[in-house]
Structures are given as C-alpha cells and as structure tokens.
XYZ file of C-alpha atoms in Angstrom:
341
model
C 86.262 29.467 174.000
C 85.383 28.586 170.383
C 87.698 28.065 167.882
C 86.444 31.328 165.654
C 86.532 33.890 168.757
C 90.378 32.405 169.977
C 91.458 33.107 166.024
C 89.649 36.688 166.293
C 91.250 37.569 169.649
C 94.887 36.422 168.291
C 95.096 33.145 169.912
C 95.746 29.630 168.435
C 92.553 26.948 168.275
C 93.401 23.293 167.384
C 92.212 23.943 164.204
C 91.687 27.026 161.611
C 88.073 28.082 161.931
C 86.078 28.419 158.636
C 82.632 30.000 157.862
C 81.896 31.179 154.387
C 80.492 34.497 153.355
C 76.900 34.273 152.090
C 77.020 30.738 153.696
C 73.219 30.886 154.263
C 72.019 31.771 150.438
C 71.299 30.764 146.811
C 73.714 27.908 146.360
C 71.493 25.633 148.691
C 68.087 23.991 147.431
C 66.696 24.541 150.791
C 66.844 28.249 150.688
C 65.731 28.704 147.001
C 62.401 26.509 148.272
C 61.902 28.870 151.353
C 62.399 31.723 149.123
C 59.756 30.657 146.847
C 57.376 33.432 146.514
C 58.979 35.801 148.879
C 61.067 38.993 148.005
C 64.580 39.103 150.077
C 63.182 42.113 152.228
C 60.051 39.717 152.940
C 62.262 37.445 154.011
C 64.832 39.006 156.313
C 62.317 41.106 158.059
C 60.366 37.799 158.913
C 62.429 36.621 162.064
C 61.195 32.931 161.978
C 62.613 32.578 158.578
C 65.584 34.621 158.736
C 66.302 32.431 161.545
C 65.820 29.285 159.738
C 67.527 30.394 156.445
C 70.792 31.340 159.101
C 70.870 27.792 160.173
C 70.616 25.962 157.095
C 74.533 25.702 156.139
C 75.278 24.684 159.844
C 72.865 21.727 159.465
C 75.063 20.456 156.595
C 78.582 21.723 157.442
C 80.781 21.914 160.095
C 81.135 25.309 159.769
C 82.687 27.370 163.034
C 80.494 30.362 163.163
C 77.049 31.521 161.450
C 76.124 34.893 160.012
C 73.030 36.257 160.311
C 70.710 36.401 157.435
C 70.169 39.645 156.245
C 71.241 42.334 153.972
C 73.874 45.189 154.172
C 71.673 47.986 153.199
C 68.567 47.504 155.803
C 69.293 50.742 157.854
C 68.055 52.432 154.405
C 64.413 52.392 154.986
C 64.251 53.510 158.585
C 66.488 56.303 157.881
C 64.222 57.640 155.279
C 65.210 56.267 152.144
C 62.867 53.569 150.903
C 64.107 50.650 148.670
C 63.780 47.544 147.387
C 66.173 44.599 146.610
C 65.462 43.550 142.795
C 66.497 39.964 141.914
C 69.755 39.904 139.840
C 70.043 43.789 140.416
C 70.219 44.529 143.920
C 69.102 47.391 146.374
C 67.329 49.960 144.078
C 66.217 53.243 145.807
C 63.149 55.303 145.376
C 65.043 58.898 145.745
C 68.670 58.786 145.341
C 70.715 61.213 148.185
C 72.169 63.902 145.930
C 71.400 67.290 147.281
C 71.483 68.914 150.661
C 67.651 68.847 150.871
C 67.949 64.707 150.509
C 70.672 64.715 153.020
C 68.285 66.683 155.690
C 65.709 64.196 155.049
C 67.571 61.205 156.399
C 66.878 60.304 159.773
C 68.977 58.712 162.831
C 67.515 55.631 163.376
C 66.299 53.395 166.608
C 67.246 50.104 165.715
C 64.774 48.759 168.104
C 61.861 50.174 165.890
C 62.839 50.337 162.653
C 65.114 47.425 162.563
C 63.709 45.321 165.551
C 63.352 41.956 163.553
C 67.164 41.775 163.165
C 67.313 41.538 166.867
C 64.385 39.197 167.453
C 66.013 36.811 164.794
C 69.426 37.044 166.932
C 66.859 36.091 170.073
C 65.481 33.136 168.201
C 68.718 31.953 167.035
C 70.959 31.941 169.879
C 69.481 29.191 171.680
C 69.789 26.868 168.704
C 73.521 27.722 167.670
C 76.507 25.778 168.838
C 78.860 28.219 167.307
C 79.145 32.041 167.743
C 76.852 34.398 165.690
C 77.985 37.089 163.820
C 76.134 40.188 162.981
C 76.848 42.737 160.190
C 76.157 45.462 158.156
C 77.733 47.450 155.149
C 80.113 50.142 155.883
C 79.172 53.724 155.456
C 81.600 54.383 152.457
C 79.338 51.098 150.765
C 76.159 52.104 152.036
C 76.673 55.659 150.769
C 77.207 54.199 147.153
C 74.008 53.006 147.191
C 72.249 56.170 148.446
C 73.954 58.407 145.926
C 74.007 56.025 142.850
C 70.634 54.806 143.781
C 71.418 51.455 143.050
C 74.299 49.119 142.215
C 77.456 50.860 140.017
C 80.078 49.654 138.109
C 82.182 52.560 138.497
C 80.508 54.719 141.441
C 81.140 57.577 139.531
C 78.248 59.965 141.110
C 79.455 59.052 144.492
C 82.965 59.962 143.533
C 82.395 63.319 142.198
C 79.663 64.440 145.139
C 82.797 63.527 147.768
C 85.067 65.632 145.811
C 82.658 68.431 144.540
C 80.910 68.801 147.886
C 82.912 67.656 150.295
C 81.250 69.511 153.317
C 77.978 67.080 152.516
C 79.907 64.458 152.195
C 81.213 64.577 155.265
C 77.693 65.191 156.905
C 76.505 61.906 154.655
C 79.611 60.050 156.299
C 78.529 61.370 159.918
C 74.969 60.080 159.579
C 75.877 56.929 158.465
C 78.722 56.246 160.854
C 76.542 56.919 163.659
C 73.491 54.828 162.522
C 76.146 51.670 161.767
C 77.343 51.846 165.247
C 73.626 51.869 166.575
C 72.607 49.265 164.432
C 75.656 46.960 165.424
C 75.550 47.885 168.937
C 71.794 46.554 169.113
C 73.225 43.270 166.948
C 75.703 42.896 170.069
C 73.447 43.881 172.999
C 70.842 41.260 171.420
C 73.217 38.414 171.290
C 75.697 38.762 168.600
C 79.104 37.266 169.237
C 81.184 39.174 166.792
C 80.401 41.823 163.649
C 81.634 42.005 160.574
C 81.634 45.350 158.565
C 81.278 45.239 155.092
C 82.992 47.631 152.531
C 82.443 45.931 149.483
C 83.009 49.203 147.038
C 85.824 50.779 149.395
C 88.567 49.356 146.751
C 87.281 52.164 144.107
C 89.140 54.494 146.033
C 92.689 55.562 146.457
C 94.647 55.565 149.950
C 94.715 59.727 149.748
C 90.822 59.918 149.347
C 90.326 57.116 151.992
C 91.900 59.268 154.462
C 90.986 62.552 153.550
C 87.018 61.202 153.239
C 86.707 58.439 155.121
C 89.314 57.653 157.998
C 87.786 60.461 160.284
C 84.409 58.646 160.210
C 85.830 55.436 160.198
C 87.839 55.686 163.289
C 85.026 57.590 165.399
C 82.857 54.473 164.148
C 85.209 51.999 165.275
C 85.886 53.705 168.743
C 81.967 53.654 169.191
C 82.345 49.742 168.862
C 85.204 48.748 170.888
C 83.194 48.782 174.517
C 81.127 46.617 172.853
C 83.947 43.795 173.907
C 82.922 41.757 170.895
C 85.449 41.042 167.704
C 84.737 43.353 165.023
C 85.842 42.384 161.496
C 86.673 44.708 158.634
C 86.620 43.608 155.364
C 87.090 45.777 152.327
C 87.553 44.492 148.865
C 88.793 45.414 145.366
C 92.291 47.438 146.182
C 94.686 45.473 148.255
C 97.131 48.522 148.698
C 94.222 49.787 151.111
C 94.756 47.076 153.618
C 97.337 49.272 155.793
C 94.440 52.194 155.673
C 91.914 49.745 156.911
C 94.202 48.433 159.557
C 94.686 52.090 160.749
C 91.124 52.560 160.723
C 90.433 49.941 162.926
C 88.751 45.925 163.601
C 90.251 43.757 165.320
C 90.268 41.184 162.485
C 91.115 42.434 158.885
C 89.329 40.726 156.072
C 91.375 39.862 153.353
C 89.872 39.451 149.824
C 90.934 37.041 146.788
C 93.227 39.479 145.039
C 96.316 39.156 147.104
C 98.003 36.602 148.981
C 97.650 36.189 152.850
C 101.564 36.569 152.985
C 101.559 39.499 150.795
C 98.501 41.051 152.800
C 100.648 40.485 156.749
C 103.589 41.976 155.227
C 101.821 45.021 153.839
C 100.153 45.414 157.627
C 102.311 47.673 159.997
C 101.560 45.365 163.222
C 100.237 41.881 163.552
C 96.368 41.044 163.023
C 94.417 38.397 162.938
C 93.613 37.751 159.380
C 90.285 36.490 157.657
C 90.298 34.882 154.241
C 90.826 34.249 151.355
C 90.304 31.562 149.072
C 89.439 32.685 145.663
C 85.453 31.608 145.058
C 86.075 30.166 141.922
C 87.961 26.972 143.234
C 85.276 25.426 144.334
C 84.164 25.119 141.000
C 87.902 23.561 140.129
C 88.566 19.672 140.260
C 88.828 17.813 143.783
C 92.596 18.146 143.737
C 92.880 21.841 142.501
C 90.518 22.795 145.041
C 92.287 20.936 147.746
C 95.642 22.785 146.555
C 93.978 26.011 146.593
C 92.902 25.618 150.086
C 96.459 24.154 151.492
C 97.899 27.190 149.960
C 95.827 29.680 151.752
C 96.414 27.714 155.042
C 100.121 27.601 154.175
C 100.258 31.264 153.769
C 98.515 32.156 157.044
C 101.199 30.064 159.376
C 102.650 32.254 161.858
C 99.819 34.865 161.349
C 98.639 35.762 165.020
C 95.088 34.606 163.842
C 93.711 32.984 160.993
C 89.943 32.438 160.151
C 89.505 30.734 156.915
C 87.036 32.164 154.513
C 86.219 32.920 151.178
C 87.947 35.652 149.426
C 84.163 37.288 148.617
C 80.863 35.749 148.899
C 79.798 31.968 147.796
C 78.368 32.055 143.948
C 74.986 31.094 143.538
C 76.172 28.158 141.688
C 78.938 26.644 143.885
C 78.814 22.859 143.932
C 77.610 21.904 147.538
C 80.130 18.799 147.239
C 82.742 21.629 147.056
C 81.816 23.126 149.922
C 81.435 20.127 152.163
C 85.130 19.005 151.089
C 86.480 22.563 151.678
C 85.697 22.343 155.441
C 86.989 18.721 155.779
C 90.419 19.895 154.332
C 90.181 22.837 156.437
C 89.831 21.005 159.483
C 92.282 18.244 158.522
C 94.892 20.569 158.808
C 95.629 20.554 162.796
C 97.506 23.304 164.028
C 100.501 22.851 165.826
C 103.238 25.178 167.220
C 103.734 28.576 165.414
C-alpha cells in the first residue's frame, strides 16, 4: 500500500507522505501555457486537458498523491445554478439562491450526466498514475456561501443572515447540497479515485454553536453516505481552529489542519486520535532555504506520535511560489525517515 494510503489509515509508512493543495496549478509554467486562451471551466470540462494538468506536478516532484484538476463548485451548473469562474475573482453565479423559489429551482444531480467529464478524467488518469488519486469537491456550507452570496465574499453576511432568519429554507438547501456532494464523490470513487477530500474553505466564519445547529446533522449524514465507499475521506476546514473537534465529530478519516494552529495543538484539541493532514504555512515557500527547512522540520517534529500524518501546506499553494522551493520541500519531507513512534 502507498505511503499516502497507509497514513490515511493511521499506519506508519517509511517516510511521511506529501502532496500539496492546488499542486496542479498556476505556479507551474506548463500549466500557464496549457491554460493560454482557455477558461478554467473549459479546461476542467475537457478530460484530456484536466488529466494532463493533474499529471504535471508529478513529473516534476516526487509527490505521494495526485489530486484531480477540477474546481470546488462544478456541481452548480447541473444543479440548475449556472456560473462562470472569473480570473482573479472566482465563481460568479448568474442567479444567487436566496428565496424558496430559488431553492425550488435546484435539482438533484446525476453525476454521470452533468459531470461525466470528471469521471472520464479519472479513467484517463488511472493507467498513468503510480500514486493514489484524490477526488474532491466543496463541502455543503462552502458551496452554500457561493450560491447565496452569488460569488466570493469577505464576510459571508448574506449566508449567515439566511441561516439565522430562515432556518427551514437553510436546512432544505443543506440537504440538497449534501445529497449532491455524496452523489458526486461516490461517482468519483466508482470511477477510480483512491481517496476524496471535502474542502470547507469558508466554514471558519461560523461558531461551534452555529455549526452544530445548522451544519452538523447534514455533515454527519453526508459522511455516513461516504463510509461504504471504502476509501479515506479527508475533512478540511479553514479559518477557525477551535472548530477542529466539531469537524472531527462530523466525520472523516483524516482531519486537515490549516496553518493557523500547530499540529501538536490541533491534536490536543481532538477528543480521539485521528490522522492529521498539514500544515506548513504556504508563505514558507517564499522564505530562504534555511528557514523553509526549519519550518518544514517543525511540522514534521510536531507530527511525531500522531496516529498518521500527511504533509501538506496549510492552504493552497500560492501562484507565485518558487518551483525550487517546492522541490526542496519534497526533499526535506522525504529525507526524514520515520522510525518507531
């Protein structure tokens, strides 16, 4: 079994596995070349292009997993919420979802019809890969923020206001999103994904009480749906480290940790031992080599004694990250051979 899958299952590989969120992306010149004259959505919806981009970082670096080149929000169009991804902005919807009538227009998705290109990309990738493939999508709350706000937001005020003022409408929206996420991730696994990750990029704007009241029932139901798939599920939320115990309670075999808290402190917050993923500050890739090494070794040292650890950044790699720093980071992580706990 691969280092990555061993660590996901709480076992101890010979060396810490490493992959990097957004590793197939804008910091690579070959990625920028292939995207020239193409929109993001055109690229992810073309299986041959998406597969090629997924493979790009693996040709440069000795990474322990591939992550599908895709986007968190692809469910929107087949759900009945058309959108575009604007360069430098993000997903922008034609019609935000803010009323009962808006919600009634949303559909449950057949992923093989509306998102068949994703499964075709996975099928193209599997014969080419020597490492596990991670599928993914956005978590229900993060998807809801885009639907309600109509695009990216700094404070997600409309979303939080809808949640508090119209709880019945909110719960129906979450039920729809959780069902569609479960269907989409299940289809990715059936097509060949070896693990999946839920990105809850904006969940950190919530308090623990709000999470428990407005998200927990839907998240637990979602993770229960994913359990029979038999693959590791990584649960990654950002922005509020005090939510980590609540995220663990919701579900997932691996808890992703962002860069705002140390791994030791994160582990101490969790009621039960769980494999952790993370959590180097992406800014460390811009530091001098000696400081990058110090920061990476600090993460590795903090992970000693964990039931499993997958090295990653504590958020997505920055588009301007130096390629030589990524190479050096992989060498540092793989250079630390794991001994007895």
